C-alpha positions as a printed NumPy array, in Angstrom:
array([[  0.   ,   0.   ,   0.   ],
       [  1.484,   3.346,  -1.015],
       [  1.609,   6.292,   1.346],
       [ -0.804,   9.015,   0.408],
       [  0.433,  12.537,  -0.034],
       [ -2.085,  14.065,   2.365],
       [ -0.787,  11.975,   5.281],
       [  2.762,  13.178,   4.678],
       [  1.553,  16.764,   4.414],
       [ -0.388,  16.403,   7.705],
       [  2.715,  15.328,   9.615],
       [  5.237,  17.493,   7.673],
       [  7.018,  14.552,   6.106],
       [  6.599,  15.34 ,   2.392],
       [  9.699,  14.134,   0.439],
       [ 11.696,  16.343,  -1.888],
       [ 12.377,  15.849,  -5.563],
       [ 15.036,  13.228,  -6.068],
       [ 17.064,  12.255,  -9.018],
       [ 15.511,   9.663, -11.247],
       [ 18.687,   7.624, -11.266],
       [ 18.189,   6.104,  -7.797],
       [ 19.286,   2.529,  -7.666],
       [ 16.69 ,  -0.168,  -7.865],
       [ 18.024,  -1.646,  -4.639],
       [ 17.257,   1.532,  -2.651],
       [ 13.765,   2.064,  -4.034],
       [ 12.124,  -1.072,  -2.498],
       [ 13.647,  -0.133,   0.842],
       [ 12.196,   3.353,   0.572],
       [  8.816,   1.959,  -0.459],
       [  8.807,  -0.531,   2.44 ],
       [  9.752,   2.193,   4.929],
       [  7.1  ,   4.497,   3.574],
       [  4.458,   1.783,   3.704],
       [  5.349,   0.868,   7.3  ],
       [  5.4  ,   4.501,   8.293],
       [  2.028,   4.996,   6.638],
       [  0.522,   2.14 ,   8.643],
       [  1.933,   3.487,  11.921],
       [  0.774,   7.025,  11.158],
       [ -2.694,   5.831,  10.238],
       [ -2.94 ,   3.987,  13.54 ],
       [ -1.776,   7.057,  15.422],
       [ -4.314,   9.21 ,  13.595],
       [ -7.091,   6.8  ,  14.55 ],
       [ -5.989,   6.88 ,  18.176],
       [ -6.052,  10.658,  18.152],
       [ -9.732,  10.455,  17.183],
       [ -9.083,  12.375,  13.944],
       [-12.001,  11.261,  11.788],
       [-11.167,  13.985,   9.294],
       [ -7.693,  12.604,   8.611],
       [ -8.883,   9.025,   8.478],
       [-11.647,   9.916,   6.004],
       [ -9.3  ,  11.883,   3.8  ],
       [ -6.807,   9.044,   3.803],
       [ -9.426,   6.504,   2.751],
       [-10.934,   8.689,   0.021],
       [ -7.707,   9.761,  -1.612],
       [ -5.78 ,   6.515,  -1.395],
       [ -4.795,   5.341,  -4.893],
       [ -2.214,   2.835,  -6.135],
       [  1.006,   4.244,  -7.446],
       [  3.18 ,   2.739, -10.231],
       [  5.709,   0.186,  -9.235],
       [  8.656,   2.266, -10.547],
       [  8.159,   5.769,  -9.253],
       [ 10.553,   8.169, -10.824],
       [  9.819,  11.171,  -8.619],
       [  7.407,  12.341,  -5.957],
       [  5.68 ,  15.456,  -7.328],
       [  5.601,  17.262,  -4.008],
       [  7.67 ,  20.328,  -3.562],
       [  9.041,  21.515,  -0.274],
       [  8.205,  25.144,   0.262],
       [ 11.34 ,  25.629,   2.303],
       [ 13.61 ,  24.651,  -0.606],
       [ 14.698,  27.233,  -3.164],
       [ 13.445,  27.034,  -6.735],
       [ 16.936,  26.408,  -8.069],
       [ 17.095,  23.093,  -6.298],
       [ 13.937,  21.953,  -8.072],
       [ 15.238,  23.057, -11.465],
       [ 18.492,  21.217, -10.902],
       [ 16.582,  18.062, -10.053],
       [ 14.558,  18.375, -13.284],
       [ 17.717,  18.721, -15.347],
       [ 19.157,  15.617, -13.732],
       [ 21.945,  17.468, -12.059],
       [ 23.379,  15.936,  -8.968],
       [ 22.046,  17.05 ,  -5.631],
       [ 24.61 ,  17.7  ,  -2.947],
       [ 25.129,  15.056,  -0.338],
       [ 23.439,  17.199,   2.29 ],
       [ 20.365,  17.506,   0.065],
       [ 20.36 ,  13.781,  -0.604],
       [ 20.248,  13.119,   3.097],
       [ 17.322,  15.457,   3.418],
       [ 15.582,  13.836,   0.487],
       [ 15.967,  10.346,   1.898],
       [ 12.91 ,   9.205,   3.842],
       [ 13.317,   9.123,   7.617],
       [ 13.709,   5.794,   9.31 ],
       [ 10.68 ,   4.02 ,  10.777],
       [ 11.682,   4.659,  14.399],
       [ 12.097,   8.37 ,  13.62 ],
       [  8.641,   8.472,  12.04 ],
       [  7.063,   6.816,  15.066],
       [  8.987,   9.089,  17.445],
       [  7.793,  12.194,  15.599],
       [  4.225,  10.893,  15.58 ],
       [  4.35 ,  10.243,  19.329],
       [  5.714,  13.725,  19.987],
       [  2.935,  15.242,  17.909],
       [  0.375,  13.098,  19.703],
       [  1.651,  14.155,  23.146],
       [  2.08 ,  17.815,  22.294],
       [ -0.353,  18.768,  19.495],
       [  0.236,  21.871,  17.466],
       [ -0.851,  25.211,  18.911],
       [ -4.466,  25.98 ,  18.117],
       [ -5.333,  22.365,  17.307],
       [ -7.904,  20.69 ,  19.562],
       [ -8.481,  16.953,  19.221],
       [-11.998,  16.21 ,  18.166],
       [-14.217,  13.921,  20.218],
       [-16.984,  11.679,  19.212],
       [-20.339,  13.374,  19.879],
       [-21.722,  10.137,  21.334],
       [-19.21 ,  10.178,  24.206],
       [-20.088,  12.844,  26.8  ],
       [-17.249,  14.66 ,  28.453],
       [-16.417,  13.421,  31.895],
       [-14.689,  16.668,  32.848],
       [-18.033,  18.392,  33.379],
       [-19.357,  15.67 ,  35.657],
       [-19.188,  16.458,  39.395],
       [-16.952,  14.194,  41.454],
       [-18.67 ,  11.245,  43.069],
       [-17.207,  12.181,  46.467],
       [-15.087,  14.869,  48.034],
       [-11.628,  13.368,  47.851],
       [ -8.85 ,  15.054,  49.847],
       [ -6.031,  16.729,  47.899],
       [ -3.12 ,  14.583,  46.83 ],
       [ -0.779,  16.399,  49.19 ],
       [ -3.176,  16.522,  52.157],
       [ -2.381,  13.742,  54.63 ],
       [ -4.186,  15.251,  57.608],
       [ -7.116,  12.926,  57.169],
       [ -4.868,   9.983,  58.023],
       [ -4.703,  11.339,  61.578],
       [ -8.452,  11.038,  62.188],
       [ -9.311,   8.329,  64.659],
       [-12.196,   5.967,  63.838],
       [-15.546,   6.785,  65.423],
       [-15.689,   3.334,  66.983],
       [-12.994,   1.44 ,  68.744],
       [-11.246,  -1.229,  66.766],
       [-12.   ,  -4.885,  67.254],
       [ -8.631,  -5.412,  68.921],
       [ -9.278,  -2.572,  71.384],
       [-12.678,  -3.973,  72.244],
       [-11.13 ,  -7.37 ,  72.9  ],
       [ -8.366,  -5.857,  75.027],
       [-10.934,  -4.186,  77.353],
       [-12.634,  -7.003,  79.242],
       [-16.39 ,  -6.861,  79.445],
       [-17.779,  -6.552,  82.994],
       [-18.978,  -9.817,  84.439],
       [-22.699, -10.479,  84.404],
       [-24.508,  -9.467,  87.57 ],
       [-25.871, -12.999,  87.958],
       [-22.281, -14.298,  88.392],
       [-21.051, -11.833,  91.052],
       [-20.349, -12.766,  94.658],
       [-21.162, -10.525,  97.617],
       [-18.036,  -8.385,  97.469],
       [-18.137,  -7.927,  93.688],
       [-21.862,  -7.173,  93.79 ],
       [-21.411,  -4.584,  96.526],
       [-18.597,  -2.961,  94.552],
       [-20.694,  -2.912,  91.393],
       [-23.599,  -1.218,  93.176],
       [-21.284,   1.366,  94.769],
       [-20.097,   2.514,  91.324],
       [-23.341,   1.938,  89.438],
       [-24.366,   4.448,  86.759],
       [-27.086,   2.458,  85.078],
       [-29.746,   5.173,  85.556],
       [-29.957,   8.898,  86.23 ],
       [-30.406,   8.435,  90.   ],
       [-26.624,   8.205,  90.318],
       [-26.329,  11.938,  89.578],
       [-27.974,  13.112,  92.84 ],
       [-27.094,  10.398,  95.314],
       [-24.782,  10.774,  98.29 ],
       [-24.35 ,   7.045,  98.953],
       [-25.695,   3.884,  97.467],
       [-27.729,   1.743,  99.887],
       [-26.748,  -1.856,  99.224],
       [-28.263,  -3.769, 102.149],
       [-27.587,  -4.875, 105.683],
       [-28.088,  -7.962, 107.845],
       [-27.409, -11.66 , 107.891],
       [-26.492, -12.869, 104.376],
       [-27.639, -16.394, 105.272],
       [-30.931, -15.415, 106.912],
       [-34.287, -17.129, 106.346],
       [-36.136, -13.798, 106.383],
       [-35.549, -11.092, 103.79 ],
       [-37.287,  -7.702, 104.087],
       [-37.453,  -5.545, 100.933],
       [-38.418,  -1.874, 100.962],
       [-38.993,   0.737,  98.261],
       [-35.997,   3.087,  98.004],
       [-33.641,   5.012, 100.3  ],
       [-34.855,   8.188, 101.95 ],
       [-32.868,  11.21 , 103.05 ],
       [-31.416,   9.525, 106.141],
       [-30.618,   6.318, 104.251],
       [-28.859,   8.293, 101.499],
       [-26.72 ,  10.056, 104.07 ],
       [-25.778,   6.943, 106.085],
       [-25.792,   4.316, 103.306],
       [-27.987,   1.887, 105.297],
       [-31.656,   0.943, 104.769],
       [-34.422,   1.759, 107.279],
       [-32.777,   4.179, 109.694],
       [-34.411,   6.954, 111.63 ],
       [-37.864,   6.667, 113.189],
       [-39.139,   4.227, 110.531],
       [-36.107,   2.031, 111.17 ],
       [-36.702,   1.983, 114.901],
       [-40.337,   0.945, 114.405],
       [-39.216,  -1.863, 112.08 ],
       [-36.71 ,  -3.108, 114.635],
       [-39.481,  -3.263, 117.27 ],
       [-41.725,  -5.229, 114.891],
       [-38.93 ,  -7.741, 114.236],
       [-38.126,  -8.078, 117.905],
       [-41.698,  -9.156, 118.572],
       [-40.973, -12.156, 116.287],
       [-37.589, -12.822, 117.941],
       [-35.846, -11.445, 114.853],
       [-33.098,  -8.838, 114.445],
       [-31.477,  -7.198, 111.427],
       [-27.966,  -8.093, 112.492],
       [-28.596, -11.795, 113.254],
       [-31.317, -13.59 , 111.266],
       [-32.798, -11.009, 108.862],
       [-31.442,  -9.393, 105.69 ],
       [-32.861,  -5.978, 104.679],
       [-32.583,  -4.414, 101.19 ],
       [-34.415,  -2.064,  98.819],
       [-35.712,  -2.375,  95.266],
       [-33.839,   0.842,  94.343],
       [-30.288,   1.373,  95.606],
       [-30.156,   5.182,  95.145],
       [-32.431,   7.873,  96.558],
       [-34.891,   9.415,  94.065],
       [-34.784,  13.23 ,  94.193],
       [-37.383,  14.621,  96.59 ],
       [-38.3  ,  11.098,  97.704],
       [-40.431,  10.693,  94.585],
       [-41.538,   7.27 ,  93.381],
       [-38.948,   5.573,  91.139],
       [-39.661,   5.426,  87.406],
       [-40.242,   2.141,  85.62 ],
       [-36.923,   2.324,  83.732],
       [-35.088,   2.963,  87.003],
       [-36.683,  -0.112,  88.548],
       [-35.805,  -2.204,  85.485],
       [-32.134,  -1.151,  85.584],
       [-31.739,  -1.696,  89.325],
       [-33.744,  -4.907,  89.75 ],
       [-30.901,  -7.24 ,  88.607],
       [-29.018,  -6.27 ,  91.778],
       [-31.961,  -7.286,  93.952],
       [-32.393, -10.516,  92.029],
       [-28.748, -11.376,  92.659],
       [-29.114, -10.563,  96.367],
       [-32.098, -12.912,  96.632],
       [-30.12 , -15.62 ,  94.834],
       [-27.183, -15.204,  97.249],
       [-29.249, -15.051, 100.466],
       [-31.586, -17.909,  99.48 ],
       [-34.293, -16.842, 101.97 ],
       [-37.267, -18.967, 102.908],
       [-39.545, -15.913, 103.063],
       [-39.724, -12.369, 101.656],
       [-41.719,  -9.57 , 103.307],
       [-42.552,  -6.682, 100.921],
       [-42.749,  -3.422, 102.913],
       [-45.066,  -0.898, 101.271],
       [-47.138,  -0.544,  98.114],
       [-44.308,   0.285,  95.723],
       [-42.128,  -2.636,  96.848],
       [-45.063,  -5.04 ,  96.544],
       [-46.047,  -3.785,  93.073],
       [-42.445,  -3.916,  91.831],
       [-41.789,  -7.438,  93.112],
       [-45.13 ,  -8.866,  91.976],
       [-45.277,  -6.803,  88.752],
       [-48.795,  -5.598,  89.401],
       [-50.681,  -2.359,  89.906],
       [-53.089,  -3.738,  92.457],
       [-53.61 ,  -1.846,  95.717],
       [-51.835,  -2.913,  98.858],
       [-55.129,  -3.678, 100.573],
       [-55.909,  -6.249,  97.861],
       [-52.432,  -7.773,  98.072],
       [-52.381,  -8.191, 101.853],
       [-53.472, -11.401, 103.53 ],
       [-52.261, -13.676, 100.725],
       [-49.076, -15.535,  99.907],
       [-47.381, -14.459,  96.659],
       [-44.109, -15.507,  95.07 ],
       [-40.943, -13.804,  93.774],
       [-38.035, -15.721,  92.227],
       [-39.495, -18.919,  93.683],
       [-39.673, -17.509,  97.236],
       [-42.977, -16.94 ,  99.142],
       [-43.865, -13.226,  99.521],
       [-46.032, -11.559, 102.222],
       [-47.185,  -7.95 , 101.678],
       [-47.518,  -5.456, 104.543],
       [-47.392,  -1.696, 105.188],
       [-44.248,   0.399, 105.142],
       [-43.018,   1.441, 108.628],
       [-43.044,   5.118, 107.577],
       [-46.746,   4.795, 106.724],
       [-47.485,   3.173, 110.095],
       [-45.962,   6.202, 111.842],
       [-48.641,   8.353, 110.174],
       [-51.471,   5.806, 110.487],
       [-51.393,   4.206, 113.958],
       [-54.666,   2.168, 113.548],
       [-53.034,   0.149, 110.738],
       [-50.387,  -1.235, 113.12 ],
       [-52.779,  -4.036, 114.041],
       [-53.093,  -4.941, 110.361],
       [-49.305,  -4.96 , 110.048],
       [-49.077,  -7.308, 113.04 ],
       [-51.55 ,  -9.682, 111.36 ],
       [-49.347,  -9.625, 108.234],
       [-46.275, -10.527, 110.288],
       [-48.105, -13.426, 111.862],
       [-49.009, -14.704, 108.378],
       [-45.374, -14.352, 107.398],
       [-44.229, -16.387, 110.422],
       [-46.672, -19.176, 109.617],
       [-45.541, -19.225, 105.98 ],
       [-41.923, -19.371, 107.078],
       [-42.581, -22.282, 109.416],
       [-44.43 , -24.111, 106.659],
       [-41.395, -23.616, 104.422],
       [-39.165, -25.372, 106.972],
       [-38.148, -22.505, 109.177],
       [-36.965, -23.243, 112.712],
       [-37.744, -20.562, 115.333],
       [-34.897, -19.424, 117.51 ],
       [-35.169, -19.059, 121.248],
       [-34.022, -15.508, 121.736],
       [-33.042, -12.881, 119.176],
       [-29.501, -11.654, 119.56 ]])
């Protein structure tokens, strides 16, 4: 395939007039070089998305005679005398012969690559209309600059898996012993009551007792001293226990549903009860009492998970965590309502009978 003139003009490689007496051995070499160069240039033109050049090359391509005597393309940079000398058959100087000789294939490819990488000034490569420009599209995300490494310093929002494994998870409340449970309650922050408390009120008494008394929540005195049922209500409770030959420091364990004082002695909220109840459940599991006495309406409703009135809950045997439960009035209420002391005594008698039926053995004298 012969190289078309327009391709050589496009890349500035048009040959000069040469003498017609070139040897037959050199002409096939020139033709082969030109044909190879033409193929390489055509491929480069196609890669440059130059449909105009490719179309012109296809339309003007025509076979040339086997023995070409001269290429009728004149170089505008050459003087007219050089052309006239070539027509007369005069010899061209050696420097002109070197210029007339076709460049080697590697030189042609190198020139084509340079033109492809740095196109002429004012020339813009054409694009196919069917391919939209990606330069106008907004970036899919805000990527940091290439030279900005500050974002490598950001710490992850969540701790890594290794860090989570290095920090041991706290043991379940159901597995704690007395000392660990007391320590957990002392530093508890499971609900908002921890913000206003002075002391947590864990419990007091015999940890192996058959009787377990459960109240509502600490009051002002209990919050200050860290012990349940102190003050006037505590003294009344001690007198009630003494009548049954019981005492808080020998054969009774006393605790509360809530371990922190609610502000203003208000009733605890349901979520506060739910977060604190696991501590009471663990205390019951450790004491293993034969009987539970619920002191007051709130304690009875929390343990039995009911909204029934205390008057409807009294006089019957209930159950909590597999332990019999007797409901009676809170000692602080009895201080304000003296006639109900007789009812409270009847409740304690029911509790004693239930305890004896569960295998309890009465002691001679309370310590």
